[in-house]
C-alpha positions as a printed NumPy array, in Angstrom:
array([[-179.616,   63.852,   -4.824],
       [-180.561,   64.937,   -1.318],
       [-178.399,   64.233,    1.691],
       [-179.581,   64.619,    5.272],
       [-177.018,   65.985,    7.721],
       [-178.168,   66.648,   11.296],
       [-181.386,   68.651,   10.952],
       [-180.828,   69.825,    7.383],
       [-181.38 ,   68.379,    3.941],
       [-178.958,   69.545,    1.248],
       [-178.774,   69.092,   -2.476],
       [-175.373,   67.444,   -2.883],
       [-174.449,   69.734,   -5.771],
       [-175.099,   72.895,   -3.721],
       [-172.679,   72.095,   -0.91 ],
       [-169.452,   74.068,   -0.803],
       [-166.598,   71.592,   -0.377],
       [-164.693,   73.645,    2.213],
       [-167.807,   74.319,    4.259],
       [-168.698,   70.635,    4.205],
       [-165.192,   69.664,    5.324],
       [-165.345,   72.111,    8.228],
       [-168.862,   71.082,    9.237],
       [-167.855,   67.423,    9.302],
       [-164.513,   67.898,   11.047],
       [-164.64 ,   65.537,   14.039],
       [-163.937,   66.556,   17.596],
       [-160.495,   65.997,   19.021],
       [-158.548,   64.032,   20.13 ],
       [-157.672,   62.476,   16.78 ],
       [-155.988,   59.195,   15.964],
       [-155.019,   57.309,   12.799],
       [-158.657,   56.417,   12.043],
       [-159.863,   60.033,   12.163],
       [-158.695,   60.904,    8.655],
       [-160.579,   58.049,    6.997],
       [-163.746,   58.677,    9.009],
       [-163.651,   62.375,    8.115],
       [-162.994,   61.743,    4.419],
       [-165.794,   59.164,    4.268],
       [-168.231,   61.693,    5.747],
       [-167.139,   64.404,    3.27 ],
       [-167.487,   61.949,    0.385],
       [-171.   ,   60.981,    1.478],
       [-172.108,   64.594,    1.831],
       [-170.496,   66.052,   -1.311],
       [-170.428,   63.064,   -3.656],
       [-166.769,   63.778,   -4.442],
       [-164.218,   60.974,   -4.627],
       [-160.677,   60.254,   -5.743],
       [-158.476,   63.222,   -6.628],
       [-161.507,   65.517,   -6.603],
       [-161.846,   64.711,   -2.893],
       [-158.256,   64.246,   -1.73 ],
       [-156.298,   66.92 ,   -3.613],
       [-158.219,   69.946,   -2.269],
       [-157.815,   68.605,    1.266],
       [-154.108,   67.898,    0.804],
       [-153.461,   71.322,   -0.734],
       [-155.42 ,   73.109,    1.987],
       [-153.839,   71.22 ,    4.865],
       [-150.243,   70.974,    3.655],
       [-149.873,   73.438,    0.779],
       [-148.432,   70.605,   -1.331],
       [-149.655,   68.189,   -3.986],
       [-147.608,   65.273,   -2.635],
       [-146.324,   64.13 ,    0.721],
       [-146.919,   61.716,    3.563],
       [-150.312,   60.155,    4.078],
       [-152.583,   62.67 ,    5.744],
       [-153.805,   60.133,    8.283],
       [-150.345,   60.444,    9.861],
       [-150.323,   64.249,    9.779],
       [-153.84 ,   65.05 ,   10.964],
       [-153.336,   63.867,   14.583],
       [-150.554,   66.462,   14.923],
       [-152.817,   69.311,   13.815],
       [-155.678,   70.794,   15.775],
       [-159.201,   71.701,   14.761],
       [-158.554,   75.455,   14.641],
       [-155.533,   75.039,   12.348],
       [-157.479,   72.83 ,    9.963],
       [-160.501,   75.151,    9.955],
       [-158.205,   78.103,    9.23 ],
       [-156.45 ,   76.313,    6.384],
       [-159.745,   75.222,    4.837],
       [-161.035,   78.808,    4.796],
       [-157.872,   80.501,    3.447],
       [-158.264,   81.991,   -0.016]])
């Protein structure tokens, strides 16, 4: 499956999840709709859904498997923090 993003065409299976999440991270300011819009874009690009989509994001952003809905947390974070947390090993 090929997915067009900006000027590039990617094979969905070749996209690194973290790189896709960073590439698709919207510009600030963020509100309660930002989380869903971002997740929808990641899902479309990577083909991931459900726990395969949400758990890596939750773990990267919060360091936990459970907690408050991320749509409430994301507006309190900034783009640099999220990019850093998505690239940590």
